[in-house]
Amino acid sequence: MIHTITLTRPDDWHLHLRDGDQMRAVLPYTASRFARAIIMPNLRPPIVTTDMALAYRTRILAALPPDLQSGFEPLMTLYLTDHTSPSEIIRAKESGIVHGVKLYPAGATTHSDAGVTDLARCHAALEAMQKVNLPLLVHGEVTDPAVDVFDREKVFIDRVLSPLIWHFQNLRVVFEHITTRDAVTFVKEASRQVAASITAHHLLLNRNAIFQGGIRPHHFCLPVLKRESHRQALIEAATGGNPKFFSGTDSAPHSQSNKENACGCAGIFTAHAAIELYAQVFDQANALDKLEAFVSFHGADFYQLPRNRDHITLGKENWIVSERLTFAGDSLIPFCAGEILTWKIA
Ligand code: DOR
Ligand code: ZN
């Protein structure tokens, strides 16, 4: 039985950090585990220009605690809108600090109201991204209210993603936080330009977790958890060694009061134990030998960034997750609050 595992320091290829005091509360969890993270731009107002991304990056670096000052690099993104111009895309690429452009279909999720209403309006921006080699990061769900919430990813593949990658064959696309067997199959069969991130919570839970003994707001995220057969497909994809699949936590902090609410926010906070949770999944699947590539190599290679050079060590040791964390004058209920996890950072 394996008791410790040393990995090249991992990266988080999909992270919500928020801003201000909220960011200060959550940033150390990520910066103490990961070398880099792709920072989601869905703030209010959204990060739609390179200047905004530069300023946000400066705020993140300033919020790092002294002992983590030099060890963490935020990889910034722009928020695609109907009005994103090709010149803004070129500026973003030339800045060297923007590593992707995020497509939120308008209304799909938290702070997506400024998102894209019709991808046809973004063709000039997408052409520019393809030309300057800046990846598109996709929240892959349709917003059509006639489509069942559990089918929105599958319908997105058929209606939006397939035509998109057919039209822009050299555009690099990350299908974010995939949740279905359909998405796994689609990504495997697509060209090398297409990859996918997978969260720890979609690997650990199926949709029963939303209703276990009552409604569980802390298990509500978007895309929503799916049935067990889809979770099994995600585990096979993550642990299978295919370089198209990599870690992206989608750790998304919301205050306890905004989660435990008649209209609770979507998002699961996993940054406090992100790498430990992935280790648990790979351990349960008897695939710990595949963990390093999934969390430390595949994403870096896809983003055409160097792999990290330092290491972290995890030990097989039980520990209990806090019941709640402090969060800018409110509380934050972490994933697996009060539960035992089996891997711990040394
Ligand atoms: O559950 C989610 N929370 N999904 C998203 O796409 C956005 C995120 C957030 O920002 O809270
Ligand atoms: Zn997200």
PDB file of N, CA, C and O in Angstrom, residues 223-261:
ATOM      1  N   PRO A 223     -22.008  23.198 -14.157  1.00  0.00           N
ATOM      2  CA  PRO A 223     -23.102  22.282 -14.455  1.00  0.00           C
ATOM      3  C   PRO A 223     -23.432  21.416 -13.247  1.00  0.00           C
ATOM      4  O   PRO A 223     -22.534  21.002 -12.509  1.00  0.00           O
ATOM      5  N   VAL A 224     -24.713  21.121 -13.101  1.00  0.00           N
ATOM      6  CA  VAL A 224     -25.207  20.375 -11.955  1.00  0.00           C
ATOM      7  C   VAL A 224     -24.613  18.951 -11.973  1.00  0.00           C
ATOM      8  O   VAL A 224     -24.249  18.430 -13.035  1.00  0.00           O
ATOM      9  N   LEU A 225     -24.477  18.356 -10.793  1.00  0.00           N
ATOM     10  CA  LEU A 225     -24.010  16.959 -10.708  1.00  0.00           C
ATOM     11  C   LEU A 225     -24.923  16.064 -11.544  1.00  0.00           C
ATOM     12  O   LEU A 225     -26.126  16.311 -11.631  1.00  0.00           O
ATOM     13  N   LYS A 226     -24.344  15.009 -12.109  1.00  0.00           N
ATOM     14  CA  LYS A 226     -25.106  14.106 -12.986  1.00  0.00           C
ATOM     15  C   LYS A 226     -25.226  12.708 -12.369  1.00  0.00           C
ATOM     16  O   LYS A 226     -24.697  12.442 -11.297  1.00  0.00           O
ATOM     17  N   ARG A 227     -25.888  11.805 -13.111  1.00  0.00           N
ATOM     18  CA  ARG A 227     -26.113  10.452 -12.582  1.00  0.00           C
ATOM     19  C   ARG A 227     -24.801   9.653 -12.532  1.00  0.00           C
ATOM     20  O   ARG A 227     -23.807  10.016 -13.168  1.00  0.00           O
ATOM     21  N   GLU A 228     -24.841   8.533 -11.797  1.00  0.00           N
ATOM     22  CA  GLU A 228     -23.629   7.765 -11.512  1.00  0.00           C
ATOM     23  C   GLU A 228     -22.884   7.305 -12.772  1.00  0.00           C
ATOM     24  O   GLU A 228     -21.654   7.305 -12.807  1.00  0.00           O
ATOM     25  N   SER A 229     -23.621   6.914 -13.819  1.00  0.00           N
ATOM     26  CA  SER A 229     -22.916   6.413 -15.008  1.00  0.00           C
ATOM     27  C   SER A 229     -22.045   7.516 -15.629  1.00  0.00           C
ATOM     28  O   SER A 229     -20.976   7.230 -16.182  1.00  0.00           O
ATOM     29  N   HIS A 230     -22.477   8.756 -15.512  1.00  0.00           N
ATOM     30  CA  HIS A 230     -21.649   9.861 -16.019  1.00  0.00           C
ATOM     31  C   HIS A 230     -20.415  10.051 -15.136  1.00  0.00           C
ATOM     32  O   HIS A 230     -19.312  10.296 -15.628  1.00  0.00           O
ATOM     33  N   ARG A 231     -20.613   9.957 -13.813  1.00  0.00           N
ATOM     34  CA  ARG A 231     -19.459  10.084 -12.920  1.00  0.00           C
ATOM     35  C   ARG A 231     -18.425   9.004 -13.227  1.00  0.00           C
ATOM     36  O   ARG A 231     -17.218   9.276 -13.247  1.00  0.00           O
ATOM     37  N   GLN A 232     -18.877   7.795 -13.509  1.00  0.00           N
ATOM     38  CA  GLN A 232     -17.933   6.725 -13.841  1.00  0.00           C
ATOM     39  C   GLN A 232     -17.147   7.068 -15.108  1.00  0.00           C
ATOM     40  O   GLN A 232     -15.941   6.795 -15.196  1.00  0.00           O
ATOM     41  N   ALA A 233     -17.814   7.676 -16.075  1.00  0.00           N
ATOM     42  CA  ALA A 233     -17.119   8.069 -17.315  1.00  0.00           C
ATOM     43  C   ALA A 233     -16.066   9.140 -17.025  1.00  0.00           C
ATOM     44  O   ALA A 233     -14.972   9.135 -17.617  1.00  0.00           O
ATOM     45  N   LEU A 234     -16.382  10.055 -16.118  1.00  0.00           N
ATOM     46  CA  LEU A 234     -15.401  11.092 -15.759  1.00  0.00           C
ATOM     47  C   LEU A 234     -14.187  10.471 -15.072  1.00  0.00           C
ATOM     48  O   LEU A 234     -13.047  10.864 -15.328  1.00  0.00           O
ATOM     49  N   ILE A 235     -14.429   9.511 -14.190  1.00  0.00           N
ATOM     50  CA  ILE A 235     -13.307   8.859 -13.495  1.00  0.00           C
ATOM     51  C   ILE A 235     -12.416   8.130 -14.513  1.00  0.00           C
ATOM     52  O   ILE A 235     -11.186   8.244 -14.468  1.00  0.00           O
ATOM     53  N   GLU A 236     -13.052   7.438 -15.446  1.00  0.00           N
ATOM     54  CA  GLU A 236     -12.259   6.746 -16.472  1.00  0.00           C
ATOM     55  C   GLU A 236     -11.427   7.744 -17.275  1.00  0.00           C
ATOM     56  O   GLU A 236     -10.253   7.497 -17.575  1.00  0.00           O
ATOM     57  N   ALA A 237     -12.028   8.900 -17.599  1.00  0.00           N
ATOM     58  CA  ALA A 237     -11.300   9.911 -18.381  1.00  0.00           C
ATOM     59  C   ALA A 237     -10.139  10.482 -17.577  1.00  0.00           C
ATOM     60  O   ALA A 237      -9.012  10.590 -18.069  1.00  0.00           O
ATOM     61  N   ALA A 238     -10.394  10.844 -16.328  1.00  0.00           N
ATOM     62  CA  ALA A 238      -9.357  11.491 -15.511  1.00  0.00           C
ATOM     63  C   ALA A 238      -8.203  10.544 -15.226  1.00  0.00           C
ATOM     64  O   ALA A 238      -7.033  10.950 -15.242  1.00  0.00           O
ATOM     65  N   THR A 239      -8.520   9.281 -14.966  1.00  0.00           N
ATOM     66  CA  THR A 239      -7.476   8.333 -14.545  1.00  0.00           C
ATOM     67  C   THR A 239      -6.892   7.543 -15.714  1.00  0.00           C
ATOM     68  O   THR A 239      -6.015   6.703 -15.513  1.00  0.00           O
ATOM     69  N   GLY A 240      -7.376   7.822 -16.926  1.00  0.00           N
ATOM     70  CA  GLY A 240      -6.978   7.003 -18.067  1.00  0.00           C
ATOM     71  C   GLY A 240      -5.680   7.408 -18.733  1.00  0.00           C
ATOM     72  O   GLY A 240      -5.224   6.747 -19.659  1.00  0.00           O
ATOM     73  N   GLY A 241      -5.088   8.535 -18.295  1.00  0.00           N
ATOM     74  CA  GLY A 241      -3.807   8.936 -18.858  1.00  0.00           C
ATOM     75  C   GLY A 241      -3.883   9.716 -20.157  1.00  0.00           C
ATOM     76  O   GLY A 241      -2.860  10.113 -20.714  1.00  0.00           O
ATOM     77  N   ASN A 242      -5.097   9.957 -20.651  1.00  0.00           N
ATOM     78  CA  ASN A 242      -5.247  10.728 -21.895  1.00  0.00           C
ATOM     79  C   ASN A 242      -4.914  12.198 -21.629  1.00  0.00           C
ATOM     80  O   ASN A 242      -5.501  12.822 -20.756  1.00  0.00           O
ATOM     81  N   PRO A 243      -3.944  12.780 -22.387  1.00  0.00           N
ATOM     82  CA  PRO A 243      -3.503  14.155 -22.097  1.00  0.00           C
ATOM     83  C   PRO A 243      -4.552  15.229 -22.361  1.00  0.00           C
ATOM     84  O   PRO A 243      -4.339  16.390 -22.017  1.00  0.00           O
ATOM     85  N   LYS A 244      -5.689  14.852 -22.941  1.00  0.00           N
ATOM     86  CA  LYS A 244      -6.748  15.848 -23.166  1.00  0.00           C
ATOM     87  C   LYS A 244      -7.517  16.188 -21.897  1.00  0.00           C
ATOM     88  O   LYS A 244      -8.335  17.102 -21.904  1.00  0.00           O
ATOM     89  N   PHE A 245      -7.318  15.439 -20.814  1.00  0.00           N
ATOM     90  CA  PHE A 245      -8.079  15.670 -19.585  1.00  0.00           C
ATOM     91  C   PHE A 245      -7.144  16.118 -18.470  1.00  0.00           C
ATOM     92  O   PHE A 245      -6.095  15.506 -18.264  1.00  0.00           O
ATOM     93  N   PHE A 246      -7.538  17.191 -17.777  1.00  0.00           N
ATOM     94  CA  PHE A 246      -6.701  17.698 -16.685  1.00  0.00           C
ATOM     95  C   PHE A 246      -7.533  18.349 -15.590  1.00  0.00           C
ATOM     96  O   PHE A 246      -8.731  18.583 -15.756  1.00  0.00           O
ATOM     97  N   SER A 247      -6.863  18.619 -14.468  1.00  0.00           N
ATOM     98  CA  SER A 247      -7.521  19.177 -13.289  1.00  0.00           C
ATOM     99  C   SER A 247      -7.951  20.616 -13.505  1.00  0.00           C
ATOM    100  O   SER A 247      -7.252  21.407 -14.132  1.00  0.00           O
ATOM    101  N   GLY A 248      -9.093  20.961 -12.966  1.00  0.00           N
ATOM    102  CA  GLY A 248      -9.597  22.338 -12.915  1.00  0.00           C
ATOM    103  C   GLY A 248     -10.672  22.295 -11.850  1.00  0.00           C
ATOM    104  O   GLY A 248     -11.708  21.669 -12.054  1.00  0.00           O
ATOM    105  N   THR A 249     -10.401  22.883 -10.695  1.00  0.00           N
ATOM    106  CA  THR A 249     -11.291  22.617  -9.550  1.00  0.00           C
ATOM    107  C   THR A 249     -12.665  23.265  -9.689  1.00  0.00           C
ATOM    108  O   THR A 249     -13.632  22.780  -9.144  1.00  0.00           O
ATOM    109  N   ASP A 250     -12.730  24.419 -10.391  1.00  0.00           N
ATOM    110  CA  ASP A 250     -13.954  25.233 -10.365  1.00  0.00           C
ATOM    111  C   ASP A 250     -14.335  25.571  -8.926  1.00  0.00           C
ATOM    112  O   ASP A 250     -15.525  25.745  -8.626  1.00  0.00           O
ATOM    113  N   SER A 251     -13.356  25.624  -8.045  1.00  0.00           N
ATOM    114  CA  SER A 251     -13.661  26.017  -6.663  1.00  0.00           C
ATOM    115  C   SER A 251     -14.306  27.398  -6.697  1.00  0.00           C
ATOM    116  O   SER A 251     -13.748  28.346  -7.248  1.00  0.00           O
ATOM    117  N   ALA A 252     -15.516  27.497  -6.135  1.00  0.00           N
ATOM    118  CA  ALA A 252     -16.340  28.702  -6.326  1.00  0.00           C
ATOM    119  C   ALA A 252     -16.970  29.104  -4.993  1.00  0.00           C
ATOM    120  O   ALA A 252     -18.033  28.602  -4.631  1.00  0.00           O
ATOM    121  N   PRO A 253     -16.289  29.980  -4.244  1.00  0.00           N
ATOM    122  CA  PRO A 253     -16.794  30.324  -2.919  1.00  0.00           C
ATOM    123  C   PRO A 253     -18.019  31.236  -2.964  1.00  0.00           C
ATOM    124  O   PRO A 253     -18.060  32.214  -3.710  1.00  0.00           O
ATOM    125  N   HIS A 254     -19.013  30.870  -2.176  1.00  0.00           N
ATOM    126  CA  HIS A 254     -20.168  31.740  -1.898  1.00  0.00           C
ATOM    127  C   HIS A 254     -20.357  31.711  -0.389  1.00  0.00           C
ATOM    128  O   HIS A 254     -20.138  30.668   0.238  1.00  0.00           O
ATOM    129  N   SER A 255     -20.810  32.810   0.178  1.00  0.00           N
ATOM    130  CA  SER A 255     -21.027  32.846   1.627  1.00  0.00           C
ATOM    131  C   SER A 255     -22.096  31.828   2.009  1.00  0.00           C
ATOM    132  O   SER A 255     -22.968  31.475   1.206  1.00  0.00           O
ATOM    133  N   GLN A 256     -22.036  31.404   3.273  1.00  0.00           N
ATOM    134  CA  GLN A 256     -23.030  30.453   3.793  1.00  0.00           C
ATOM    135  C   GLN A 256     -24.438  31.005   3.588  1.00  0.00           C
ATOM    136  O   GLN A 256     -25.357  30.273   3.197  1.00  0.00           O
ATOM    137  N   SER A 257     -24.605  32.320   3.825  1.00  0.00           N
ATOM    138  CA  SER A 257     -25.965  32.884   3.710  1.00  0.00           C
ATOM    139  C   SER A 257     -26.443  32.909   2.263  1.00  0.00           C
ATOM    140  O   SER A 257     -27.643  32.783   2.005  1.00  0.00           O
ATOM    141  N   ASN A 258     -25.538  33.045   1.316  1.00  0.00           N
ATOM    142  CA  ASN A 258     -25.962  33.006  -0.090  1.00  0.00           C
ATOM    143  C   ASN A 258     -26.183  31.580  -0.605  1.00  0.00           C
ATOM    144  O   ASN A 258     -26.837  31.392  -1.629  1.00  0.00           O
ATOM    145  N   LYS A 259     -25.633  30.603   0.089  1.00  0.00           N
ATOM    146  CA  LYS A 259     -25.867  29.195  -0.294  1.00  0.00           C
ATOM    147  C   LYS A 259     -27.124  28.648   0.374  1.00  0.00           C
ATOM    148  O   LYS A 259     -27.925  27.967  -0.259  1.00  0.00           O
ATOM    149  N   GLU A 260     -27.259  28.928   1.683  1.00  0.00           N
ATOM    150  CA  GLU A 260     -28.395  28.397   2.454  1.00  0.00           C
ATOM    151  C   GLU A 260     -29.514  29.412   2.375  1.00  0.00           C
ATOM    152  O   GLU A 260     -29.755  30.189   3.292  1.00  0.00           O
ATOM    153  N   ASN A 261     -30.181  29.411   1.240  1.00  0.00           N
ATOM    154  CA  ASN A 261     -31.031  30.521   0.848  1.00  0.00           C
ATOM    155  C   ASN A 261     -32.141  29.951  -0.025  1.00  0.00           C
ATOM    156  O   ASN A 261     -31.939  28.930  -0.687  1.00  0.00           O
TER     157      ASN A 261
END
